[in-house]
Amino acid sequence: MLKSCPPQRVLQNVKSRTLRAASPNPNHTCRRHQSTKSCPPQVIFSGIQPTGIPHLGNYLGALQNWVRLQEKAEKSTKLFYSVVDLHAITVAQKKEELRRWKRESLATLLAIGLDPERSTVFFQSSVAAHAELMWILSCTASMGYLSRMTQWKSKLSLQDDASPLDGGNKSKLKLGLFSYPVLQAADILVHRATHVPVGEDQTQHLEFARECVTNFNHAYGTHLIEPRTILSPTKRIMSLQSPTQKMSKSHLSPLSRILLTDSPDTVTKKISSALTDSQNSVSYSPSERPGVANLLTLWSSFDTQTPKRTVAQIAEECVVKSLSLKDLKRETADAVNAGLEPIRRGYERVLGDEGYVEEVARRGGLKARENAEETMVKVREAVGF
């Protein structure tokens, strides 16, 4: 039995650009119908890889916006948020670790405020249609286009002009990693997503998904929907130990990142040890003082004043008050800890409700399979299956 476990609504406000993208006028011209009739209900899809507890970069860069969209999207809008475990195995995984990370990832999505009664939250691998549509899309996808994608190059630490046909690359590059964008496209298209929230560094994947729509519809008739981009109002959070690099779990030092469930003492320790510079004053200059700028960004992200202060405003106040770097780290730690406290409590509550995560995953998988099957019935008929 699914017990009551109301989500924490951590954030309420959405920037206007996201609101316009998520909830446009219902009588706007529908591009795929080329008419002024009302479009079918909008569908928003996004996913996160199961790497365990997300860090602040994940949260402020994407997950926070998922909650905002849930709060602000029109009631008719369908929301699908997936833990994309099929994508995770493009690199070697230990099965016990992967299962634990999947559960932790889904539990965190519930802890930050996703409501399974409003949003469909599910494991990607529980919906076979994702893989089925990927294969069908692969049959019309261009290898040349895929070779220009950045994902496989960055994973293998290759130059932007690297070719999959180069001798050394061929031996290292696996088909799953190379065709990763096709599965991403299938994730979106199988649920007939009309809008996909992404950061500016992810727009290439949406362009490829639209390319897949064009190729399929040209070959089999107009059946797939071209997704539109919701350019998320994201903040770029950098590593605490290497502030010129994005915060990531690939960094060797755990001090480089703050997990959403880190204890207050752990958060304070990590921020206190953050790399800054030799100037014992505060100023906001991402290019010249990246470590200090990163701390100011974190502080502003969890600022409790109404209205929220900008990074520049906080930096100016630090100058007026003659705050030292030690003071900056203390204030940043206090702000981050206050912002994470509802998430910590939510995570403990979710995991404390025995069987809740599994039941959410089961119900979400069922709803996602039903929704995806509507697409696949049309696709199979169009292809001739």
Coordinates of C-alpha atoms in Angstrom, one line a residue:
M1 CA 0.0 0.0 0.0
L2 CA 1.3 3.4 -1.0
K3 CA 1.5 5.5 2.2
S4 CA 1.0 9.3 2.2
C5 CA 4.2 11.1 1.6
P6 CA 3.5 14.7 0.5
P7 CA 6.4 16.2 -1.4
Q8 CA 8.3 19.3 -0.2
R9 CA 7.7 22.2 -2.5
V10 CA 11.1 23.8 -2.3
L11 CA 10.8 26.6 -4.9
Q12 CA 7.9 28.5 -6.2
N13 CA 9.0 31.1 -8.8
V14 CA 9.8 30.5 -12.4
K15 CA 11.5 33.0 -14.7
S16 CA 9.3 34.4 -17.4
R17 CA 11.1 32.8 -20.3
T18 CA 10.4 29.3 -18.9
L19 CA 6.8 30.1 -18.1
R20 CA 6.2 31.3 -21.6
A21 CA 7.8 28.1 -23.0
A22 CA 6.0 25.8 -20.6
S23 CA 2.5 27.4 -20.7
P24 CA 2.0 29.3 -23.9
N25 CA -1.4 30.6 -25.1
P26 CA -3.6 27.5 -25.6
N27 CA -4.9 29.1 -28.8
H28 CA -1.6 29.7 -30.4
T29 CA -0.9 28.4 -33.9
C30 CA 0.1 24.7 -33.6
R31 CA 3.2 24.2 -35.8
R32 CA 2.6 20.6 -36.5
H33 CA -1.0 21.2 -37.4
Q34 CA -0.4 24.5 -39.2
S35 CA -3.7 25.9 -37.9
T36 CA -5.1 28.1 -35.2
K37 CA -6.9 25.2 -33.5
S38 CA -5.9 24.3 -30.0
C39 CA -3.0 21.9 -29.8
P40 CA -3.3 18.6 -28.0
P41 CA -2.1 18.8 -24.4
Q42 CA 1.5 19.7 -24.0
V43 CA 4.0 17.1 -22.8
I44 CA 7.2 17.9 -21.0
F45 CA 10.0 15.3 -20.8
S46 CA 13.4 15.3 -19.1
G47 CA 15.7 12.7 -17.6
I48 CA 18.7 12.3 -15.2
Q49 CA 21.3 9.6 -15.1
P50 CA 21.4 7.4 -12.0
T51 CA 24.7 8.4 -10.4
G52 CA 23.3 8.3 -6.8
I53 CA 22.5 11.4 -4.9
P54 CA 22.5 14.4 -7.2
H55 CA 24.9 17.3 -6.4
L56 CA 24.2 21.0 -6.4
G57 CA 25.2 21.3 -10.0
N58 CA 22.5 18.8 -11.0
Y59 CA 19.9 20.6 -8.8
L60 CA 20.5 24.2 -9.7
G61 CA 21.2 23.3 -13.3
A62 CA 18.2 21.1 -14.0
L63 CA 16.2 19.5 -11.2
Q64 CA 15.1 22.8 -9.6
N65 CA 13.5 23.7 -12.9
W66 CA 11.6 20.4 -13.0
V67 CA 9.9 21.4 -9.8
R68 CA 9.2 24.9 -11.1
L69 CA 7.6 23.4 -14.3
Q70 CA 5.5 21.1 -12.2
E71 CA 4.2 24.0 -10.1
K72 CA 3.6 26.4 -13.0
A73 CA 2.6 24.2 -16.0
E74 CA -1.1 24.2 -17.0
K75 CA -3.1 21.3 -15.5
S76 CA -3.5 19.8 -19.0
T77 CA 0.2 19.5 -19.4
K78 CA 1.7 16.0 -19.0
L79 CA 5.0 15.8 -17.2
F80 CA 7.4 12.8 -17.6
Y81 CA 10.6 12.7 -15.6
S82 CA 12.8 9.6 -16.0
V83 CA 15.8 8.1 -14.3
V84 CA 17.6 7.1 -17.5
D85 CA 19.3 3.9 -16.5
L86 CA 19.7 2.6 -20.0
H87 CA 22.0 5.6 -20.7
A88 CA 24.0 4.8 -17.6
I89 CA 25.4 1.5 -19.0
T90 CA 27.2 3.3 -21.9
V91 CA 30.0 3.0 -19.3
A92 CA 30.7 -0.1 -17.2
Q93 CA 28.5 -0.4 -14.1
K94 CA 28.4 -2.7 -11.1
K95 CA 24.9 -4.1 -10.9
E96 CA 24.5 -3.7 -7.2
E97 CA 25.8 -0.1 -7.3
L98 CA 23.6 0.8 -10.3
R99 CA 20.5 -0.5 -8.5
R100 CA 21.3 1.5 -5.4
W101 CA 22.0 4.6 -7.4
K102 CA 18.7 4.3 -9.3
R103 CA 16.8 4.1 -6.0
E104 CA 18.7 7.0 -4.5
S105 CA 18.2 9.1 -7.6
L106 CA 14.4 8.5 -7.7
A107 CA 14.1 9.1 -3.9
T108 CA 15.9 12.4 -4.4
L109 CA 13.5 13.5 -7.1
L110 CA 10.7 12.9 -4.7
A111 CA 12.5 14.7 -1.9
I112 CA 13.1 17.9 -4.0
G113 CA 9.3 18.2 -4.6
L114 CA 8.3 16.1 -7.6
D115 CA 4.8 14.9 -6.9
P116 CA 4.1 11.4 -8.4
E117 CA 0.4 12.3 -8.6
R118 CA 1.2 15.2 -10.9
S119 CA 4.4 14.1 -12.6
T120 CA 5.1 10.6 -14.0
V121 CA 8.4 9.6 -12.4
F122 CA 9.9 6.3 -13.7
F123 CA 12.9 4.2 -14.6
Q124 CA 13.7 4.3 -18.3
S125 CA 14.4 0.6 -18.5
S126 CA 10.9 -0.2 -17.3
V127 CA 9.5 1.1 -20.6
A128 CA 10.8 -1.2 -23.4
A129 CA 9.4 1.2 -26.1
H130 CA 12.3 3.5 -25.5
A131 CA 14.7 0.9 -26.9
E132 CA 12.3 -0.2 -29.6
L133 CA 11.9 3.3 -31.0
M134 CA 15.6 3.9 -30.7
W135 CA 16.2 1.0 -33.1
I136 CA 13.6 2.3 -35.6
L137 CA 15.1 5.8 -35.5
S138 CA 18.6 4.4 -35.9
C139 CA 17.5 3.0 -39.3
T140 CA 17.0 6.6 -40.6
A141 CA 19.6 8.4 -38.5
S142 CA 22.7 9.8 -40.2
M143 CA 26.1 8.4 -39.0
G144 CA 27.7 11.6 -40.3
Y145 CA 25.4 13.7 -37.9
L146 CA 26.2 11.4 -35.0
S147 CA 29.9 11.7 -35.7
R148 CA 29.7 15.4 -35.1
M149 CA 27.9 15.1 -31.7
T150 CA 30.0 16.1 -28.7
Q151 CA 28.9 13.4 -26.2
W152 CA 31.1 10.5 -27.2
K153 CA 34.1 12.8 -27.8
S154 CA 33.9 14.3 -24.3
K155 CA 33.4 10.9 -22.7
L156 CA 36.6 9.6 -24.4
S157 CA 38.4 13.0 -23.8
L158 CA 38.9 13.5 -27.6
Q159 CA 39.2 16.7 -29.6
D160 CA 36.1 18.3 -31.1
D161 CA 37.2 17.3 -34.6
A162 CA 37.8 13.6 -33.7
S163 CA 36.4 11.0 -36.1
P164 CA 34.9 7.7 -35.1
L165 CA 36.7 6.1 -38.0
D166 CA 40.2 7.1 -36.7
G167 CA 42.1 4.0 -35.8
G168 CA 42.6 4.6 -32.1
N169 CA 39.1 5.9 -31.7
K170 CA 37.5 2.9 -33.3
S171 CA 39.0 0.6 -30.7
K172 CA 37.8 2.7 -27.7
L173 CA 34.4 3.8 -29.0
K174 CA 31.5 1.5 -28.2
L175 CA 28.3 1.6 -30.3
G176 CA 26.1 2.4 -27.3
L177 CA 28.1 5.5 -26.5
F178 CA 28.2 6.6 -30.2
S179 CA 24.4 6.1 -30.7
Y180 CA 23.6 7.6 -27.3
P181 CA 21.8 10.6 -28.9
V182 CA 19.4 8.3 -30.8
L183 CA 18.2 6.8 -27.5
Q184 CA 17.9 10.4 -26.1
A185 CA 15.7 11.2 -29.1
A186 CA 13.6 8.1 -28.6
D187 CA 13.2 9.0 -24.9
I188 CA 11.6 12.3 -26.0
L189 CA 9.7 11.2 -29.1
V190 CA 8.1 8.1 -27.6
H191 CA 6.2 10.2 -25.1
R192 CA 5.3 12.8 -27.8
A193 CA 7.1 15.5 -25.8
T194 CA 6.2 18.9 -27.1
H195 CA 8.7 20.7 -24.8
V196 CA 12.1 19.6 -23.3
P197 CA 13.8 21.7 -20.6
V198 CA 17.6 21.9 -21.4
G199 CA 20.6 24.0 -20.6
E200 CA 22.3 26.0 -23.3
D201 CA 25.0 23.3 -23.5
Q202 CA 22.4 20.6 -24.4
T203 CA 20.6 22.2 -27.3
Q204 CA 22.6 20.1 -29.7
H205 CA 20.7 17.0 -28.5
L206 CA 17.4 18.6 -29.2
E207 CA 18.5 19.6 -32.6
F208 CA 19.4 15.9 -33.3
A209 CA 16.0 14.8 -32.0
R210 CA 14.3 17.1 -34.4
E211 CA 16.5 15.7 -37.2
C212 CA 15.2 12.2 -36.2
V213 CA 11.7 13.5 -36.5
T214 CA 12.4 14.9 -40.0
N215 CA 14.0 11.7 -41.2
F216 CA 11.3 9.4 -39.8
N217 CA 8.4 11.5 -41.0
H218 CA 10.0 11.8 -44.5
A219 CA 10.3 8.0 -44.7
Y220 CA 7.0 6.9 -43.2
G221 CA 4.6 9.9 -43.0
T222 CA 4.0 12.5 -40.4
H223 CA 3.7 10.6 -37.1
L224 CA 6.3 11.9 -34.8
I225 CA 6.1 15.3 -33.0
E226 CA 8.9 17.8 -33.2
P227 CA 9.9 18.8 -29.7
R228 CA 10.5 22.4 -28.8
T229 CA 13.2 23.7 -26.4
I230 CA 12.5 25.1 -23.0
L231 CA 15.8 27.0 -22.3
S232 CA 16.1 26.6 -18.6
P233 CA 17.1 29.5 -16.4
T234 CA 20.0 27.5 -15.1
K235 CA 23.1 28.5 -13.1
R236 CA 26.5 27.0 -13.9
I237 CA 27.8 25.6 -10.7
M238 CA 31.6 24.9 -10.6
S239 CA 33.7 22.5 -8.7
L240 CA 34.7 23.6 -5.3
Q241 CA 38.3 22.3 -5.8
S242 CA 38.7 23.1 -9.5
P243 CA 36.5 26.2 -10.1
T244 CA 37.2 26.5 -13.8
Q245 CA 35.4 23.1 -14.3
K246 CA 31.8 22.2 -13.8
M247 CA 30.8 20.5 -10.5
S248 CA 30.9 16.7 -11.3
K249 CA 31.1 13.4 -9.7
S250 CA 33.9 12.5 -12.1
H251 CA 36.3 14.7 -10.0
L252 CA 38.5 12.6 -7.8
S253 CA 37.9 14.6 -4.6
P254 CA 34.6 14.4 -2.8
L255 CA 35.3 17.9 -1.5
S256 CA 34.7 19.2 -5.0
R257 CA 30.9 18.7 -4.9
I258 CA 28.0 19.1 -2.5
L259 CA 25.4 16.4 -2.5
L260 CA 21.8 17.3 -1.8
T261 CA 21.8 15.1 1.3
D262 CA 25.1 16.1 2.7
S263 CA 24.9 16.9 6.5
P264 CA 25.2 20.5 7.6
D265 CA 28.7 19.8 9.0
T266 CA 29.8 18.2 5.7
V267 CA 28.5 21.1 3.6
T268 CA 30.3 23.6 5.9
K269 CA 33.5 21.6 5.7
K270 CA 33.4 21.4 1.9
I271 CA 32.7 25.1 1.5
S272 CA 35.4 26.0 4.0
S273 CA 37.9 24.0 2.0
A274 CA 36.8 25.5 -1.4
L275 CA 39.6 26.8 -3.5
T276 CA 39.6 30.6 -3.9
D277 CA 42.7 32.8 -4.2
S278 CA 45.2 34.8 -2.2
Q279 CA 43.2 38.0 -2.1
N280 CA 41.4 38.3 1.3
S281 CA 38.5 40.3 -0.1
V282 CA 35.3 39.6 -2.0
S283 CA 34.6 40.6 -5.6
Y284 CA 32.6 39.0 -8.4
S285 CA 34.8 38.2 -11.4
P286 CA 34.2 34.7 -12.9
S287 CA 37.2 35.0 -15.3
E288 CA 39.7 36.4 -12.8
R289 CA 38.4 35.0 -9.5
P290 CA 36.4 31.8 -10.4
G291 CA 36.5 30.3 -6.9
V292 CA 35.1 33.4 -5.3
A293 CA 32.5 33.9 -8.0
N294 CA 31.3 30.3 -7.6
L295 CA 30.8 30.8 -3.8
L296 CA 28.8 34.0 -4.6
T297 CA 26.7 32.1 -7.1
L298 CA 25.9 29.4 -4.5
W299 CA 25.0 32.0 -1.9
S300 CA 22.7 33.9 -4.3
S301 CA 21.1 30.6 -5.4
F302 CA 19.9 30.0 -1.8
D303 CA 19.4 33.6 -0.8
T304 CA 16.4 33.9 1.6
Q305 CA 15.8 37.6 1.2
T306 CA 12.7 38.8 -0.7
P307 CA 13.2 39.7 -3.5
K308 CA 16.3 37.5 -3.9
R309 CA 19.5 39.4 -4.4
T310 CA 21.6 39.0 -7.5
V311 CA 25.1 37.8 -7.4
A312 CA 26.3 41.3 -8.1
Q313 CA 24.2 42.7 -5.2
I314 CA 25.5 40.2 -2.8
A315 CA 29.1 40.9 -3.9
E316 CA 28.6 44.7 -3.5
E317 CA 27.2 44.2 0.1
C318 CA 30.3 42.1 0.9
V319 CA 32.5 44.9 -0.2
V320 CA 30.5 47.5 1.9
K321 CA 30.7 45.2 4.9
S322 CA 34.4 44.4 4.2
L323 CA 33.8 40.7 4.4
S324 CA 36.8 38.4 4.2
L325 CA 36.9 35.1 2.2
K326 CA 36.4 33.3 5.5
D327 CA 33.2 35.4 6.1
L328 CA 32.1 34.6 2.5
K329 CA 32.5 30.9 3.1
R330 CA 30.6 31.1 6.4
E331 CA 27.7 33.0 4.8
T332 CA 27.6 30.7 1.8
A333 CA 27.6 27.6 4.0
D334 CA 24.7 29.0 6.1
A335 CA 22.7 29.8 3.0
V336 CA 23.3 26.4 1.3
N337 CA 22.5 24.5 4.5
A338 CA 19.2 26.4 5.0
G339 CA 18.2 25.7 1.4
L340 CA 19.1 22.0 1.6
E341 CA 17.3 21.3 4.9
P342 CA 13.9 20.7 3.4
I343 CA 15.4 18.3 0.9
R344 CA 17.3 16.4 3.6
R345 CA 14.1 16.0 5.6
G346 CA 12.2 15.0 2.5
Y347 CA 14.8 12.4 1.6
E348 CA 14.8 10.8 5.0
R349 CA 11.0 10.8 5.0
V350 CA 10.8 9.1 1.5
L351 CA 13.3 6.4 2.4
G352 CA 11.7 5.9 5.8
D353 CA 8.4 5.0 4.2
E354 CA 9.1 1.4 3.4
G355 CA 8.2 0.4 -0.2
Y356 CA 7.3 4.0 -1.2
V357 CA 10.1 4.5 -3.8
E358 CA 9.4 1.1 -5.3
E359 CA 5.6 1.8 -5.6
V360 CA 6.2 5.2 -7.2
A361 CA 8.5 3.5 -9.7
R362 CA 6.0 0.8 -10.4
R363 CA 3.1 3.2 -10.9
G364 CA 5.3 5.6 -12.9
G365 CA 6.5 2.8 -15.2
L366 CA 2.9 1.7 -15.8
K367 CA 1.8 5.2 -16.8
A368 CA 4.9 5.7 -18.9
R369 CA 4.4 2.4 -20.7
E370 CA 0.8 3.2 -21.5
N371 CA 1.7 6.6 -22.9
A372 CA 4.6 5.3 -24.9
E373 CA 2.5 2.5 -26.4
E374 CA 0.1 5.1 -28.0
T375 CA 3.1 6.3 -30.0
M376 CA 4.4 2.8 -30.8
V377 CA 1.1 1.6 -32.2
K378 CA 1.3 4.4 -34.8
V379 CA 5.0 3.9 -35.4
R380 CA 4.7 0.1 -35.9
E381 CA 1.8 0.6 -38.3
A382 CA 3.7 3.2 -40.3
V383 CA 6.8 1.0 -40.6
G384 CA 4.9 -2.1 -41.5
F385 CA 5.3 -4.2 -38.3

